[in-house]
Coordinates of C-alpha atoms and ligand atoms in Angstrom, one line a residue:
X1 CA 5.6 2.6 16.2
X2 CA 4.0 1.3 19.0
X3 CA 0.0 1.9 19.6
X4 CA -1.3 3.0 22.5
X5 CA -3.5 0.9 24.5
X6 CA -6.8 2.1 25.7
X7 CA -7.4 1.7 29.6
X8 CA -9.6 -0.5 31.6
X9 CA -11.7 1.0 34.8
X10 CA -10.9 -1.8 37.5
X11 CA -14.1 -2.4 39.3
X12 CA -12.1 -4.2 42.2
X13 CA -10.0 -2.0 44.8
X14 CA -8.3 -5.7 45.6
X15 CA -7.3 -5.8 41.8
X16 CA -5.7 -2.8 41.9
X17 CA -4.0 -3.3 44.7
X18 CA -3.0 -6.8 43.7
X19 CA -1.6 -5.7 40.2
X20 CA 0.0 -2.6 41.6
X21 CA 2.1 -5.0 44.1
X22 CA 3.2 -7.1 41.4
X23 CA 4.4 -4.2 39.1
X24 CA 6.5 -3.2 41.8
X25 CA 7.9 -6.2 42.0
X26 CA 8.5 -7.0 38.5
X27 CA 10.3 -3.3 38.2
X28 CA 12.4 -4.4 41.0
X29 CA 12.9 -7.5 39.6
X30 CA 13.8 -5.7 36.0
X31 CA 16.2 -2.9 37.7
X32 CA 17.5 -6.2 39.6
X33 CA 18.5 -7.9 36.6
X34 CA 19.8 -4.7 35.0
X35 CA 17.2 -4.8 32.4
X36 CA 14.0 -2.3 31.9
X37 CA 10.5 -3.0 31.2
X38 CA 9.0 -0.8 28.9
X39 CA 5.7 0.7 30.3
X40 CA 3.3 0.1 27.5
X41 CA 4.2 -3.6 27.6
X42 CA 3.8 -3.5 31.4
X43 CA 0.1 -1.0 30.7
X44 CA -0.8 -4.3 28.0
X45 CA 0.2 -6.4 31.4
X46 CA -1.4 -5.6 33.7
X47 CA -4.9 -4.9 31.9
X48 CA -4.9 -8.8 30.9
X49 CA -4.5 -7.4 27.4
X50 CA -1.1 -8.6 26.4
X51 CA -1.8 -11.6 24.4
X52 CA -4.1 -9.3 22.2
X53 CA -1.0 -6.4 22.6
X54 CA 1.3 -9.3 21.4
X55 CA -0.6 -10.3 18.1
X56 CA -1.3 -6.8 17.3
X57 CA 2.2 -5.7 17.1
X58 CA 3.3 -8.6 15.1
X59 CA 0.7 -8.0 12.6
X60 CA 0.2 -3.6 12.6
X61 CA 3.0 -1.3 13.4
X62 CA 1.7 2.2 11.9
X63 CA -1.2 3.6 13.0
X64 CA -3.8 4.2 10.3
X65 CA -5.4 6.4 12.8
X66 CA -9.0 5.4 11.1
X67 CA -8.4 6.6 7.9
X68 CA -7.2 5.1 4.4
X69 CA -3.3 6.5 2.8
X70 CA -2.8 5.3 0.0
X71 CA 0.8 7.2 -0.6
X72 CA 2.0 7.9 -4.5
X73 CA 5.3 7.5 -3.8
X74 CA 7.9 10.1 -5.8
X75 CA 10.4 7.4 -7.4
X76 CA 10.9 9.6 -10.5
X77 CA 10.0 7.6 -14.3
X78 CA 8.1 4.4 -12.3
X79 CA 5.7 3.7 -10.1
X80 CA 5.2 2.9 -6.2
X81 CA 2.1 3.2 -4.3
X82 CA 2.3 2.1 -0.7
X83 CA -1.3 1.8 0.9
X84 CA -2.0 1.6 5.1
X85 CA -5.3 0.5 6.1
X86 CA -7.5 2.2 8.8
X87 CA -6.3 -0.4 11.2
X88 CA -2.8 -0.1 10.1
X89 CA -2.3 -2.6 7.7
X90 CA 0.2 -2.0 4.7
X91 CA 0.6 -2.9 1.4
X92 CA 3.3 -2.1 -1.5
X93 CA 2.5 -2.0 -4.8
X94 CA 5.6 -2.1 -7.4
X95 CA 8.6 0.0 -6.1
X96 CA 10.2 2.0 -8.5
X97 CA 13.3 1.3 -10.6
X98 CA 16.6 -0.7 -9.6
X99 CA 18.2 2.7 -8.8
X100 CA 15.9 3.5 -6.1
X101 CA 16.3 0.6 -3.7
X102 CA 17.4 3.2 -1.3
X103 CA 15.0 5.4 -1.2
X104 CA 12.4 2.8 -1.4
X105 CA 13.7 1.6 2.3
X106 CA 14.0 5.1 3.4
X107 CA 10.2 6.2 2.6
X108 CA 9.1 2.8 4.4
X109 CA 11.5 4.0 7.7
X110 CA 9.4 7.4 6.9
X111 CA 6.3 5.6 7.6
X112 CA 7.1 3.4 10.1
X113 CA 6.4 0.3 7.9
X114 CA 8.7 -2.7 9.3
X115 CA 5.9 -5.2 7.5
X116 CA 4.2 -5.3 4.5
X117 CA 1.1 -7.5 4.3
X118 CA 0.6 -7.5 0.7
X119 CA 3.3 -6.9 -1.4
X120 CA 2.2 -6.7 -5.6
X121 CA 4.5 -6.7 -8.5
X122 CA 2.1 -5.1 -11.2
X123 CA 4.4 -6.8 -14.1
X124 CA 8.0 -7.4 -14.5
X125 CA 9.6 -4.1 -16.1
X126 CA 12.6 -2.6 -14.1
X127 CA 10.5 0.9 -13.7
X128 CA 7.9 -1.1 -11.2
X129 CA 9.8 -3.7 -10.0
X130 CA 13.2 -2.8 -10.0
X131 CA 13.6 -1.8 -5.7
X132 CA 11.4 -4.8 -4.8
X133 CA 14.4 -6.9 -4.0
X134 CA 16.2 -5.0 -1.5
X135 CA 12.3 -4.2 0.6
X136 CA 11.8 -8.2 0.0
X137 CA 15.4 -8.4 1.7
X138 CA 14.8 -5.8 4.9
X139 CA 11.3 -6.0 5.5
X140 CA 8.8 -8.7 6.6
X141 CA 6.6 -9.6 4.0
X142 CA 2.8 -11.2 4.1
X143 CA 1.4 -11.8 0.5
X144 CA 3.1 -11.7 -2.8
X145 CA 1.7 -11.4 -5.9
X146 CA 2.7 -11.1 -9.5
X147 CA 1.0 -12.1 -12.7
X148 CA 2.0 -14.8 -14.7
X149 CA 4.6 -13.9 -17.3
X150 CA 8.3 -14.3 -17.4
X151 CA 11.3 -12.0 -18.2
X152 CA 14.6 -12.8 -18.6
X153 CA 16.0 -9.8 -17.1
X154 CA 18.5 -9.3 -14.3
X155 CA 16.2 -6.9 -12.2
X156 CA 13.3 -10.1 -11.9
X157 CA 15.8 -12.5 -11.7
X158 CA 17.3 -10.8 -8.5
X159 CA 13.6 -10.2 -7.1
X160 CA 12.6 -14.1 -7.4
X161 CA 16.0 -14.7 -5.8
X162 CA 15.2 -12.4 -3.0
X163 CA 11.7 -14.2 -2.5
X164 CA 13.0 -17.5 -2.4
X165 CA 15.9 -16.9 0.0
X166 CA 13.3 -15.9 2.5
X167 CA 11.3 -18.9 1.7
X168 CA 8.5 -17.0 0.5
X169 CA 5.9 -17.8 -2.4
X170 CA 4.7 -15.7 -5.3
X171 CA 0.6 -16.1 -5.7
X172 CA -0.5 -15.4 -9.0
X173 CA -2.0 -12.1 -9.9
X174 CA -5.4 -12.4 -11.6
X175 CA -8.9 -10.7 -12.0
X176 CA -11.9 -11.7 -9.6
X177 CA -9.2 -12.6 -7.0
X178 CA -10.5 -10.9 -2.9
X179 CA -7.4 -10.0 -1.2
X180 CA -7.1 -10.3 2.7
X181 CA -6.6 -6.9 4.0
X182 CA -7.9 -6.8 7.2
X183 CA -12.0 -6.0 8.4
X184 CA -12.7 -2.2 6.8
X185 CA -10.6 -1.9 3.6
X186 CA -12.1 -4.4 0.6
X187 CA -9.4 -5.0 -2.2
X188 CA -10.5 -6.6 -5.5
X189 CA -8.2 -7.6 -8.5
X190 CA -9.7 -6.5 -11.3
X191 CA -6.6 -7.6 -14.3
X192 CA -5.4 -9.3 -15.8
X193 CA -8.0 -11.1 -17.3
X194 CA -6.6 -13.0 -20.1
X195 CA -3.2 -13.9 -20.4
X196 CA -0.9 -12.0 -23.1
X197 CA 2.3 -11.9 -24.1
X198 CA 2.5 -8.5 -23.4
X199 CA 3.8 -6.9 -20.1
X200 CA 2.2 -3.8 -19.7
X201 CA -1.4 -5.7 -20.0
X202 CA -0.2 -8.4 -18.1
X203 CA -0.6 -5.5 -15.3
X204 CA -2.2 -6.5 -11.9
X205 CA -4.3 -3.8 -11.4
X206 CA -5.9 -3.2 -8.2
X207 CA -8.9 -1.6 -6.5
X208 CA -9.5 -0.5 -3.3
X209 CA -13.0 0.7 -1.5
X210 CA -13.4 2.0 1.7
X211 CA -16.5 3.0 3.0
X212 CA -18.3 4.7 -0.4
X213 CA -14.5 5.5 -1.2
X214 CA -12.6 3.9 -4.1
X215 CA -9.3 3.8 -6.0
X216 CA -8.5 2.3 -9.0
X217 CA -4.6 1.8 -9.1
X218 CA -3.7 0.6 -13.0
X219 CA -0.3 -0.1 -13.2
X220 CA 1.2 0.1 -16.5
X221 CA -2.1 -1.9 -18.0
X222 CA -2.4 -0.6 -21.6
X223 CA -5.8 0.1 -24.0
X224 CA -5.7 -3.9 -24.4
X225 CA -6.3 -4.6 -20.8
X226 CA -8.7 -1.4 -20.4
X227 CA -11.1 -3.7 -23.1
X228 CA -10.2 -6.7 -21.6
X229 CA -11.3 -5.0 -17.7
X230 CA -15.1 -3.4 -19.6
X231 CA -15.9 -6.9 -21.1
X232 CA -15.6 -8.4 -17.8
X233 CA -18.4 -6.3 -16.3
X234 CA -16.3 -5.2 -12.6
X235 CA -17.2 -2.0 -11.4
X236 CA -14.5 -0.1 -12.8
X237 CA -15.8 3.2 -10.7
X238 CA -13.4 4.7 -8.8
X239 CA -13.3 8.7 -7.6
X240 CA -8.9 8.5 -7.6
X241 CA -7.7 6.6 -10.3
X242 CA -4.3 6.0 -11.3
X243 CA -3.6 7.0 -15.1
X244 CA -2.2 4.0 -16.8
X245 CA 1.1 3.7 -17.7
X246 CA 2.6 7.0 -16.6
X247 CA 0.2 9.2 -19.0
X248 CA 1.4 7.0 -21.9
X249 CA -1.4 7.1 -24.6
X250 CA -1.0 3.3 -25.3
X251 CA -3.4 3.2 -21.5
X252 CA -6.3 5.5 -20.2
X253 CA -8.7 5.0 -23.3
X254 CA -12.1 7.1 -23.4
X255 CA -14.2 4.5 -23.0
X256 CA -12.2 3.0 -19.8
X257 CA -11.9 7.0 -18.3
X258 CA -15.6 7.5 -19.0
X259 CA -16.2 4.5 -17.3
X260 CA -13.7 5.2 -14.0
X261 CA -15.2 8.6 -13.8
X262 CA -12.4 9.6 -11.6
X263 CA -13.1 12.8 -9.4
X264 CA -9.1 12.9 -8.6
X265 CA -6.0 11.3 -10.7
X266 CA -2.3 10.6 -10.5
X267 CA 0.4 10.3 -13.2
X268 CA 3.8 8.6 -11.6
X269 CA 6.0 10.3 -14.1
X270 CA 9.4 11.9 -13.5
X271 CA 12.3 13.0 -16.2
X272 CA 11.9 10.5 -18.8
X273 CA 12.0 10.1 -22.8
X274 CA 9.2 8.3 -23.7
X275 CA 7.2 11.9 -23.9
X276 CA 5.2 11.0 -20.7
X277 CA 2.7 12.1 -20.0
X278 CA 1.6 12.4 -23.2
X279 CA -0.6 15.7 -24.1
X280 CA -3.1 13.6 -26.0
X281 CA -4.0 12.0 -22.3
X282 CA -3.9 15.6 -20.2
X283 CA -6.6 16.7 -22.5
X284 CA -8.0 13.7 -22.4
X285 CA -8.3 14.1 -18.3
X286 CA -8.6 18.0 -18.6
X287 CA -12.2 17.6 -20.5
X288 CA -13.6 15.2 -18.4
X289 CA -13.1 17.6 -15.1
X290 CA -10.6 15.2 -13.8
X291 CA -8.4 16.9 -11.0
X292 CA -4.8 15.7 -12.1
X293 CA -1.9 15.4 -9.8
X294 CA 1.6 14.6 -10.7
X295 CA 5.1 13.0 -9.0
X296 CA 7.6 15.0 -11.4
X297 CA 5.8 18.3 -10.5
X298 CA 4.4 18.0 -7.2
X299 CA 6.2 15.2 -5.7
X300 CA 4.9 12.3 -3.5
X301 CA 1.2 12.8 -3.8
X302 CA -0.8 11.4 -0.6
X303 CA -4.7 10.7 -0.8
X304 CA -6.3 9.7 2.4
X305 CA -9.9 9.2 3.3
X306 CA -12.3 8.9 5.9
X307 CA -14.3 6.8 4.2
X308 CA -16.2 9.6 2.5
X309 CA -14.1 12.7 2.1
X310 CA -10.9 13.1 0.5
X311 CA -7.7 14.8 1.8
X312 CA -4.7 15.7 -0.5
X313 CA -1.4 16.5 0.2
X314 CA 1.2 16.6 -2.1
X315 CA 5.2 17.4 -1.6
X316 CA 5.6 20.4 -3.4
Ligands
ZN401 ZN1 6.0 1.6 -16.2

């Protein structure tokens, strides 16, 4: 997608006339040489604005259009959230299971993202990680990070694989860490804060605020991490909060929810036999006035925001 560039009032008649003479001749030249030259290159031209037109396009290619999407992305029993910033930057974080590489490059077409800035592997199970390879293989990628902790598993195996044939490096995924994500959005890390030998609480988790806006986004980070993320003292506020571990009741202890006071919710659940989500955490959600949204039910589950208000659209 290409951005449209704002226009500049020429003060100078001479200018004008000056830069319309050498558009004609560079369209002359272009239909000369066969070729043509695409007008909002040629706009970015002539108002002395393509050196700024050329590092804007290298670095956003969807318009944000001033507000924050952060995307819930419908990959059945997993996880994928993919987040575009005001000014168009992108992130992914995890990317469903190995059986949806696929449709994980499909909803990215959807959105027009060609670049991810941030890419995050919450942990290394095949439900989050598992379509990372193939958008690490298509896509051009910023930031990577994943926490600390090794699996011997085919599905990370192929990932790492895919990172290092395009030369890339993983950056470890810890609390306290800032992430770079452009001027409006701030994104802090806030787990894992101790290292375990357990994946699931090895979970980056994430959160975003924009403007008095905020999202917590937990990955799979159990009742151990929940503890882990209080002790530490962060903010833990957010008014949309992903519910840990697909509405597992191992994640999304009182004390953490009480503390999150979430406003809004999502469980990334589809057909599944664990029992997710589990009743125990829907009640759980239900008493505390949380508004609960849901991939198996309601499909790909978008929450934008201005900042200050919240927009919701969901698939079905
Ligand atoms: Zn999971």
């Amino acid at each position: 997608m290409r951005r449209q560039r704002r226009r500049r009032k020429s003060k100078q008649q001479n200018k004008w006339f000056m830069t319309v003479m050498v558009a004609v001749v560079l369209l002359i030249g272009s239909w000369l040489s066969g070729g043509s030259l695409e007008w909002d290159s040629m706009k970015g031209w002539l108002s002395g604005e393509i050196g700024d037109f050329a590092q804007g396009d290298a670095t956003t290619q969807v318009d944000g259009e001033g507000r924050l999407r952060v995307i819930f992305l419908d990959v059945g029993q997993g996880a994928s959230q993919l987040i575009i910033s005001p000014e168009g930057k992108t992130m992914l974080i995890d990317g469903g299971n190995n059986d949806k590489e696929e449709l994980m490059l499909s909803y990215l077409a959807r959105y027009g993202v060609k670049r991810l800035d941030i890419l995050i592997g919450t942990h290394p199970d095949a439900d989050h990680i598992g379509g990372l390879d193939k958008v690490v293989d298509h896509l051009e990628i910023g930031d990577i990070y994943m926490p600390r902790i090794q699996a011997n598993t085919k599905t990370y195996q192929s990932l790492l694989e895919s990172i290092q044939r395009k030369g890339l490096k993983v950056k470890t995924a810890k609390a306290g860490l800032d992430l770079a994500f452009g001027e409006q959005v701030r994104v802090k890390m806030l787990a894992p804060v101790a290292t375990t030998d357990d994946s699931n609480n090895m979970s980056a988790v994430v959160k975003l605020n924009y403007g008095s806006a905020s999202y917590l986004l937990t990955g799979d980070a159990g009742s151990e991490s929940e503890q882990a993320m209080i002790e530490s003292g962060a903010n833990l506020h957010a008014d949309v909060m992903l519910v840990g571990h697909h509405g597992s009741k191992s994640s999304t202890t009182q004390r953490f929810l009480q503390l999150v006071q979430p406003t809004y919710a999502v469980i990334q659940v589809g057909p599944n036999s664990y029992g997710h989500p589990t009743q125990t955490i829907l009640n759980r959600l239900d008493k505390q006035n949380v508004q609960t949204y849901r991939n198996d039910t309601q499909g790909t589950v978008e929450i934008t925001t201005d900042g200050r208000d919240y927009q919701i659209t969901t698939e079905k």
